[in-house]
Amino acid sequence: MCGRYRLPEDPDELLERVLEDLNRAPVKASGEVFPSDVVPVMARSRSGNARGFAMRWGFEAQGRLIINARSETAAQKPLFRESAAQRRCLVPLSGYYEWHRTGSGAKYFIAPGEAAWLAGLYRLTDAGPEFTVLTRAPGDGIAWLHDRMPVLLPRRAWDGWLDPHSPFSEALDHAVTDVRYEAAGDIQLAMDL
């Protein structure tokens, strides 16, 4: 789950601030995001302030790109343990894409029912910072489509998520599962849960 997502076409004030923080770093600032793209994320600086950073999507590990981490086990897995404890980030999006694996194989665009950003983990490497997206069990309304969904955090949970002193597991307590979906083509299947 969450193999692609879309950056907002009309950035809100917070995303505008994140983009300004990047100081013209080579970053994809709109449109569909693919694994390995360098995109804007929000994380804590060394001084503890939330600000924008350009990061590549995916942890490079054993010749593979790991773009997602299960929220239920990330804090225990060696690849994610340190990031879960110390390096959390938020990834702006307007929604993400999912493909129906049976039948038509249709592509769906799934958007949060309220303003939310992806919960992520990041790490620093010689090649630059990279992040992965946390996933969880899906909300009831989209379980038919996929057995996982990203952890989508509403605005009220952002400060706690970025605070390394806040318990890692609290992200799930605030995650948004109310989503809308529609076919990514001409047929509109919009549905509010």
Coordinates of C-alpha atoms in Angstrom, one line a residue:
M1 CA 0.0 0.0 0.0
C2 CA 0.8 3.5 -0.7
G3 CA 3.0 3.1 -3.8
R4 CA 2.1 6.5 -5.1
Y5 CA 0.5 9.7 -3.8
R6 CA -0.3 13.1 -5.0
L7 CA 1.0 16.5 -3.7
P8 CA -1.7 19.2 -3.3
E9 CA -2.2 21.3 -6.4
D10 CA -3.1 24.3 -4.3
P11 CA -0.7 24.3 -1.3
D12 CA -2.1 25.6 2.0
E13 CA -0.2 28.0 4.1
L14 CA 1.7 25.3 6.0
L15 CA 2.9 23.5 2.8
E16 CA 3.9 26.9 1.4
R17 CA 6.1 27.4 4.4
V18 CA 7.6 24.0 4.0
L19 CA 8.4 24.7 0.4
E20 CA 10.0 28.1 1.3
D21 CA 12.2 26.3 3.8
L22 CA 13.7 24.2 1.1
N23 CA 15.5 27.2 -0.4
R24 CA 15.2 26.0 -4.0
A25 CA 16.4 22.5 -3.3
P26 CA 15.7 20.2 -6.3
V27 CA 12.3 18.9 -5.2
K28 CA 9.1 17.7 -6.8
A29 CA 6.5 20.3 -5.6
S30 CA 3.3 19.1 -7.3
G31 CA 1.7 16.2 -9.1
E32 CA 2.0 12.4 -8.7
V33 CA 4.8 11.2 -6.5
F34 CA 6.7 8.0 -7.2
P35 CA 9.1 6.0 -5.1
S36 CA 12.6 7.5 -5.2
D37 CA 11.2 11.1 -5.9
V38 CA 12.7 13.9 -3.8
V39 CA 9.8 15.7 -2.2
P40 CA 9.0 18.2 0.6
V41 CA 8.5 16.8 4.1
M42 CA 8.2 18.4 7.5
A43 CA 10.5 17.3 10.3
R44 CA 12.2 18.8 13.4
S45 CA 15.4 20.7 12.8
R46 CA 18.4 20.2 15.2
S47 CA 17.0 23.2 17.1
G48 CA 13.7 21.4 17.6
N49 CA 11.6 23.6 15.2
A50 CA 9.3 22.0 12.6
R51 CA 10.5 23.0 9.1
G52 CA 10.6 21.8 5.6
F53 CA 13.2 19.4 4.2
A54 CA 13.7 17.8 0.8
M55 CA 13.9 14.0 1.2
R56 CA 13.9 11.0 -1.1
W57 CA 11.0 8.5 -0.8
G58 CA 12.3 5.1 0.2
F59 CA 14.9 3.6 2.5
E60 CA 17.6 1.9 0.5
A61 CA 18.2 -1.5 2.1
Q62 CA 19.9 -4.5 0.6
G63 CA 19.5 -3.2 -3.0
R64 CA 15.8 -2.6 -2.5
L65 CA 13.8 0.6 -1.9
I66 CA 11.6 0.2 1.2
I67 CA 8.8 2.8 0.8
N68 CA 6.4 1.6 3.6
A69 CA 6.7 0.4 7.1
R70 CA 4.1 -1.3 9.2
S71 CA 3.1 1.0 12.1
E72 CA 2.4 -2.0 14.3
T73 CA 6.0 -3.3 14.1
A74 CA 8.2 -0.4 12.9
A75 CA 9.4 0.5 16.4
Q76 CA 10.9 -3.0 16.9
K77 CA 12.4 -3.6 13.4
P78 CA 16.1 -2.9 13.1
L79 CA 15.7 -0.9 9.9
F80 CA 13.1 1.5 11.4
R81 CA 13.8 1.4 15.2
E82 CA 16.0 4.5 15.5
S83 CA 13.9 6.5 13.1
A84 CA 10.7 5.6 15.1
A85 CA 12.3 6.8 18.3
Q86 CA 14.1 9.9 17.0
R87 CA 13.3 10.8 13.4
R88 CA 9.6 11.3 12.5
C89 CA 8.3 13.3 9.6
L90 CA 5.1 14.5 8.0
V91 CA 4.5 14.2 4.3
P92 CA 2.0 16.5 2.5
L93 CA -0.6 15.0 0.2
S94 CA -4.0 15.5 -1.3
G95 CA -4.5 11.8 -1.5
Y96 CA -2.9 8.5 -2.5
Y97 CA -3.4 5.8 -5.2
E98 CA -4.4 2.2 -4.9
W99 CA -5.1 -0.4 -7.5
H100 CA -7.8 -3.0 -7.1
R101 CA -5.9 -6.3 -7.3
T102 CA -8.8 -8.4 -8.5
G103 CA -11.2 -7.9 -11.4
S104 CA -10.6 -4.8 -13.4
G105 CA -7.4 -3.7 -11.8
A106 CA -8.8 -0.2 -11.6
K107 CA -6.8 2.7 -10.2
Y108 CA -8.4 4.6 -7.3
F109 CA -7.6 7.9 -5.8
I110 CA -8.2 8.0 -2.1
A111 CA -8.3 11.2 -0.2
P112 CA -8.6 11.9 3.6
G113 CA -12.0 13.0 4.8
E114 CA -10.2 15.9 6.6
A115 CA -6.9 17.7 6.1
A116 CA -4.2 15.2 6.9
W117 CA -0.6 14.4 6.1
L118 CA 1.2 11.1 5.9
A119 CA 3.1 9.9 9.0
G120 CA 6.6 9.0 8.1
L121 CA 10.0 8.0 9.4
Y122 CA 13.3 9.4 8.0
R123 CA 17.0 8.7 8.3
L124 CA 20.1 10.4 7.2
T125 CA 22.4 8.7 4.8
D126 CA 25.6 9.7 2.8
A127 CA 23.3 10.1 -0.2
G128 CA 21.0 12.4 1.7
P129 CA 17.9 12.1 3.8
E130 CA 15.3 9.5 2.9
F131 CA 11.8 8.7 4.3
T132 CA 9.3 5.8 4.4
V133 CA 5.6 6.0 5.0
L134 CA 3.9 4.3 7.9
T135 CA 0.9 2.0 7.1
R136 CA -1.9 0.5 9.1
A137 CA -5.0 -1.7 8.8
P138 CA -7.5 0.1 6.4
G139 CA -10.7 1.8 7.4
D140 CA -13.8 -0.2 7.0
G141 CA -14.9 1.7 3.8
I142 CA -11.8 0.7 1.8
A143 CA -10.8 -2.7 3.2
W144 CA -12.3 -4.2 0.0
L145 CA -9.7 -2.4 -2.0
H146 CA -6.5 -3.2 0.0
D147 CA -5.5 -4.7 3.3
R148 CA -3.3 -1.7 4.3
M149 CA -3.6 2.1 4.2
P150 CA -1.1 4.9 5.1
V151 CA -1.2 6.4 8.5
L152 CA -2.9 9.8 7.8
L153 CA -2.5 12.3 10.7
P154 CA -4.9 15.2 11.2
R155 CA -3.5 18.7 12.0
R156 CA -4.2 18.3 15.8
A157 CA -1.8 15.3 15.9
W158 CA 1.2 16.8 14.0
D159 CA 3.1 18.4 16.9
G160 CA 2.9 15.2 18.9
W161 CA 4.0 13.0 16.0
L162 CA 7.1 15.2 15.4
D163 CA 8.0 15.3 19.1
P164 CA 10.5 12.4 19.7
H165 CA 9.4 12.4 23.4
S166 CA 5.9 11.6 22.4
P167 CA 5.1 7.8 22.4
F168 CA 5.3 6.3 18.9
S169 CA 2.1 4.4 19.3
E170 CA 0.0 7.5 19.8
A171 CA 0.0 8.2 16.0
L172 CA -2.5 5.3 15.5
D173 CA -4.8 6.8 18.2
H174 CA -5.2 9.9 16.0
A175 CA -5.0 8.4 12.5
V176 CA -7.7 9.4 10.0
T177 CA -9.6 6.4 8.6
D178 CA -12.5 8.4 7.1
V179 CA -11.5 8.6 3.4
R180 CA -13.2 9.3 0.1
Y181 CA -12.3 7.4 -3.0
E182 CA -13.0 7.7 -6.7
A183 CA -11.8 5.9 -9.9
A184 CA -8.8 7.7 -11.2
G185 CA -10.3 7.8 -14.6
D186 CA -13.5 9.4 -16.0
I187 CA -15.9 7.4 -13.8
Q188 CA -16.6 9.1 -10.5
L189 CA -17.3 6.7 -7.6
A190 CA -16.9 9.4 -4.9
M191 CA -18.1 8.3 -1.5
D192 CA -18.0 9.8 1.9
L193 CA -17.7 7.4 4.8

